[in-house]
PDB file of C-alpha atoms in Angstrom:
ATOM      1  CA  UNK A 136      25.207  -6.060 -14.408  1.00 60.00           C
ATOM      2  CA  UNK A 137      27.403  -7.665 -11.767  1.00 68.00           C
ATOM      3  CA  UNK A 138      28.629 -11.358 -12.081  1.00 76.00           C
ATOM      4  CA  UNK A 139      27.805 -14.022  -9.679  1.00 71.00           C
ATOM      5  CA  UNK A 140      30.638 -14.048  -8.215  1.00 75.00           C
ATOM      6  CA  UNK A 141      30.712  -9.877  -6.948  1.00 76.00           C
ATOM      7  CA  UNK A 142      26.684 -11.037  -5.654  1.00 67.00           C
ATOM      8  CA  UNK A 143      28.253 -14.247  -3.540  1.00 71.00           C
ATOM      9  CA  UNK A 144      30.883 -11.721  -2.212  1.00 74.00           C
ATOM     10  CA  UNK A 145      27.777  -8.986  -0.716  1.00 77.00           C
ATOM     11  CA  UNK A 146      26.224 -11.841   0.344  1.00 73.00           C
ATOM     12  CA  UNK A 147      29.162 -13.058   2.729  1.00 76.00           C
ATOM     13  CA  UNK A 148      30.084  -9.159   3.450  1.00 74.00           C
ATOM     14  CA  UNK A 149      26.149  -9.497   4.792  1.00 65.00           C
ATOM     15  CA  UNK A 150      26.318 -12.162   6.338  1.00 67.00           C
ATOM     16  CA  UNK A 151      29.708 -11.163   8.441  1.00 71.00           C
ATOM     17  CA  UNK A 152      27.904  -7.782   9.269  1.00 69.00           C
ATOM     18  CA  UNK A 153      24.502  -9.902  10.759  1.00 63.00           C
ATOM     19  CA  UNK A 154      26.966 -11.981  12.844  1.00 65.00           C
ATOM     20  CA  UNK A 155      29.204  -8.950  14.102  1.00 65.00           C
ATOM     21  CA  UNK A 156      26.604  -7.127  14.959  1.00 64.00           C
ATOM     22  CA  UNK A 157      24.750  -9.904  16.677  1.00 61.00           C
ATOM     23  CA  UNK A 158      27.463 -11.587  18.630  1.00 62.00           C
ATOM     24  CA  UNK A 159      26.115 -12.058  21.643  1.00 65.00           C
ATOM     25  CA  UNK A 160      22.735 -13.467  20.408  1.00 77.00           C
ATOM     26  CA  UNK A 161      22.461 -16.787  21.124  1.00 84.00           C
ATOM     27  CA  UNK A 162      18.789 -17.268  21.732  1.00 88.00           C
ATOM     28  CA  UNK A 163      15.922 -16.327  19.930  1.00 91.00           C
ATOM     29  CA  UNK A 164      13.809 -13.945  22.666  1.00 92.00           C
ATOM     30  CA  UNK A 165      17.419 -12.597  22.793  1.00 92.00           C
ATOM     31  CA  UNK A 166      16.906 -11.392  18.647  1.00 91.00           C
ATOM     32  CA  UNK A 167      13.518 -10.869  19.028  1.00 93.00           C
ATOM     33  CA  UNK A 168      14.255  -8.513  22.344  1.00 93.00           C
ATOM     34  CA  UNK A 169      16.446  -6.767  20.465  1.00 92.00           C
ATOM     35  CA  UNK A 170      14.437  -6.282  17.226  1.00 93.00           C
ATOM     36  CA  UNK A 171      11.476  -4.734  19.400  1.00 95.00           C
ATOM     37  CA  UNK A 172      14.056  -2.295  20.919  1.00 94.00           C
ATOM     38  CA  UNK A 173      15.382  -1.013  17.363  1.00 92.00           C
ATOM     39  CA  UNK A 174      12.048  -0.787  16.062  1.00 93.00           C
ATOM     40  CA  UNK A 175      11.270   1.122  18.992  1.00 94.00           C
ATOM     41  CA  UNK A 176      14.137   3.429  19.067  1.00 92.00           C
ATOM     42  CA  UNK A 177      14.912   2.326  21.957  1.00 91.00           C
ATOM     43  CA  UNK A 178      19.236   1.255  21.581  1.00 89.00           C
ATOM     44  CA  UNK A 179      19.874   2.260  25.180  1.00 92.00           C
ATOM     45  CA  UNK A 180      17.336  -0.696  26.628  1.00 92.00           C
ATOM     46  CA  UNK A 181      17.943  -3.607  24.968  1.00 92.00           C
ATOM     47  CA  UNK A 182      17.960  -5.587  28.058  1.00 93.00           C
ATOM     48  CA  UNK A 183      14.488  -4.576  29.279  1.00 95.00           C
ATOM     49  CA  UNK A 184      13.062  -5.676  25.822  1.00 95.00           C
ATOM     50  CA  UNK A 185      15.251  -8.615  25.853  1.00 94.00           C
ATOM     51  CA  UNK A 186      13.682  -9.317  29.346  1.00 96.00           C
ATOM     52  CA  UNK A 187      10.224  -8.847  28.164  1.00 96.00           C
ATOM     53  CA  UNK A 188      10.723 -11.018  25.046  1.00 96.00           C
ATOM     54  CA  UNK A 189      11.586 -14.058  27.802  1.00 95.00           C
ATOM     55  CA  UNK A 190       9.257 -13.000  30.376  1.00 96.00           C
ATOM     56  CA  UNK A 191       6.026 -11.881  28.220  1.00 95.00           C
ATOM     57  CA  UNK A 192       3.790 -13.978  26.054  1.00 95.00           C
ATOM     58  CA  UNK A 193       4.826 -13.599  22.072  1.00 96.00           C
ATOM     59  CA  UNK A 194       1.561 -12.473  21.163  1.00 95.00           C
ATOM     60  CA  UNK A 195       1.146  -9.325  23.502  1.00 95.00           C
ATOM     61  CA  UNK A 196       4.469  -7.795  22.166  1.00 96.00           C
ATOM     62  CA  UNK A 197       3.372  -8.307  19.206  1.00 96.00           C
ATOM     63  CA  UNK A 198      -0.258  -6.850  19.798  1.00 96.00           C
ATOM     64  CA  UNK A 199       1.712  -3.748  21.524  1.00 96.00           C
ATOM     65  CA  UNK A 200       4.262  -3.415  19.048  1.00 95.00           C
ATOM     66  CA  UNK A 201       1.489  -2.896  16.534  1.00 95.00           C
ATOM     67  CA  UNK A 202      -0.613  -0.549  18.190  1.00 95.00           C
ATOM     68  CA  UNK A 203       2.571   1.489  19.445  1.00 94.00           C
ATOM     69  CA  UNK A 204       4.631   1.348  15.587  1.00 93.00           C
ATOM     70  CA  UNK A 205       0.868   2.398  13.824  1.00 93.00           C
ATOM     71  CA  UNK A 206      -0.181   5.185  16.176  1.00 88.00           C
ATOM     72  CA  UNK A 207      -0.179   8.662  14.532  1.00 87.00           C
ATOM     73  CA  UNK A 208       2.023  11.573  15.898  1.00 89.00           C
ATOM     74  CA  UNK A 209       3.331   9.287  18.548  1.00 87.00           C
ATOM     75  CA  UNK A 210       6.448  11.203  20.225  1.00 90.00           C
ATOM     76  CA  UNK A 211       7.502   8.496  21.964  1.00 93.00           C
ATOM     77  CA  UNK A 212       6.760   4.914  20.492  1.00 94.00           C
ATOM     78  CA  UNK A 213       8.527   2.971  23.343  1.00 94.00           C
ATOM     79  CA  UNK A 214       6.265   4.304  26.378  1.00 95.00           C
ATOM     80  CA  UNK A 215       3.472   3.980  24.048  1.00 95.00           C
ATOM     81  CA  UNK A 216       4.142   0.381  24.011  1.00 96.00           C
ATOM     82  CA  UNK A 217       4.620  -0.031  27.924  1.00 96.00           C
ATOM     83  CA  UNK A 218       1.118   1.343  28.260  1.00 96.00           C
ATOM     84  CA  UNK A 219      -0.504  -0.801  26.317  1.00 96.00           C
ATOM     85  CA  UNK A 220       1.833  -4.012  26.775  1.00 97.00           C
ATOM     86  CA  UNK A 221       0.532  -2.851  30.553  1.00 97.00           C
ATOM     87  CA  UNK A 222      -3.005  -2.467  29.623  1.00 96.00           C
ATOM     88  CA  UNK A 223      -3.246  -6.539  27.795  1.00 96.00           C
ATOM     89  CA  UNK A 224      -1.458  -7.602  30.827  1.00 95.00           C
ATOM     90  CA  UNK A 225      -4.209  -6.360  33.184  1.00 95.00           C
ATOM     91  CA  UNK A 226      -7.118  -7.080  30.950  1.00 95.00           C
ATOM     92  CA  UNK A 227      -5.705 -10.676  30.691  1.00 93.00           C
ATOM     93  CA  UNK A 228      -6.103 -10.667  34.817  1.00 92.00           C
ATOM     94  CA  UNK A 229      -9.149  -9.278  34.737  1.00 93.00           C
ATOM     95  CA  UNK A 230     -10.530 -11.784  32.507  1.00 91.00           C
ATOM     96  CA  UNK A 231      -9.087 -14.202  34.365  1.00 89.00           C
ATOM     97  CA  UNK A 232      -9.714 -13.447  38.474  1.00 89.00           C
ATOM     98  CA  UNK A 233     -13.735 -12.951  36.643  1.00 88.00           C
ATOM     99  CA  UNK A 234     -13.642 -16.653  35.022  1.00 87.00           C
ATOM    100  CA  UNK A 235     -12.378 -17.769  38.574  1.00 85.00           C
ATOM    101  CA  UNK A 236     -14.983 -16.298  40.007  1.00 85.00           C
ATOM    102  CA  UNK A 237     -17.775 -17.191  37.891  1.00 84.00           C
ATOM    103  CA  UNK A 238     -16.670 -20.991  38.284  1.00 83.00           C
ATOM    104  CA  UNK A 239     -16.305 -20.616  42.091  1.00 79.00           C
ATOM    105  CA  UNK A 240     -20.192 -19.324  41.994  1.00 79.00           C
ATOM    106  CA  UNK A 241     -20.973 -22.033  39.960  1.00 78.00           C
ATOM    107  CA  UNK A 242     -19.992 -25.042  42.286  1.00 76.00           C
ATOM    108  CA  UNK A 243     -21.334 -23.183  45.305  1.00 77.00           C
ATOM    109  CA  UNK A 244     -24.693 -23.485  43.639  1.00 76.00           C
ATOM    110  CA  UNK A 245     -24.371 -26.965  42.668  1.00 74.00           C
ATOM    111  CA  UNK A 246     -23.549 -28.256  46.198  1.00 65.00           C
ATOM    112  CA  UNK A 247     -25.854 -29.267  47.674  1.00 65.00           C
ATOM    113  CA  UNK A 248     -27.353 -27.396  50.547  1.00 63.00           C
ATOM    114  CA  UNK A 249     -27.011 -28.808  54.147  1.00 64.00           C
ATOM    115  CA  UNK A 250     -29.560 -28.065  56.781  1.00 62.00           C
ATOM    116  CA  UNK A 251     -28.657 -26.995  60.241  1.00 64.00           C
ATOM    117  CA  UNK A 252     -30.232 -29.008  62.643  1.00 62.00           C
ATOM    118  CA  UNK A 253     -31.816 -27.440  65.523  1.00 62.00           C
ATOM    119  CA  UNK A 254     -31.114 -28.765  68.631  1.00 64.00           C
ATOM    120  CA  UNK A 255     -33.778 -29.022  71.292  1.00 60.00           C
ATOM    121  CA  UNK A 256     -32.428 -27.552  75.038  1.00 55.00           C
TER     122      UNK A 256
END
């Protein structure tokens, strides 16, 4: 059994490793960037996940990261996830252009309706 005082020395040895090998974190999209990119396997392009972790709303990386970590037989988890970060980003403006539209239908047929006045020659 190891004392407390061999447990308080792994913990610091931890705790330097975190910070070494996270020195240039200093936000959080930043770790979380860089969390989706090892879980993806992707170590080259950290940037581009780092970028979509500023850029992209929390909960479609998270939706995508799901669907691309629990697909079976995928050979390649990180294009898996473009496609379908790519897919809830065009279903979102979908959804959205058709709400637009619906409401722009909707005030046309509450107007009300002007007659055209025929003018006599």
């Amino acid at each position: 059994m190891e004392s407390f005082k061999d447990l308080l020395k792994d913990k610091e040895k931890y705790k330097e490793t975190l910070i070494a090998k996270n020195k240039y974190v200093s936000k959080e999209f930043q770790d979380y960037g860089y969390r989706l990119a090892m879980k993806l396997g992707e170590e080259k392009n950290v940037s581009l996940y780092i970028r979509l972790a500023k850029e992209k709303p929390r909960a479609w990386l998270e939706q995508a990261l799901s669907f691309a970590v629990d697909y079976p037989n995928a050979k390649n988890k990180a294009r898996l996830f473009m496609w379908k970060l790519k897919q809830l980003e065009t279903e979102y403006f979908d959804a959205k252009d058709k709400k637009a539209e619906m409401s722009d239908k909707a005030a046309e047929s509450k107007a009300p309706k002007q007659k055209k006045s025929s003018k006599a020659k």
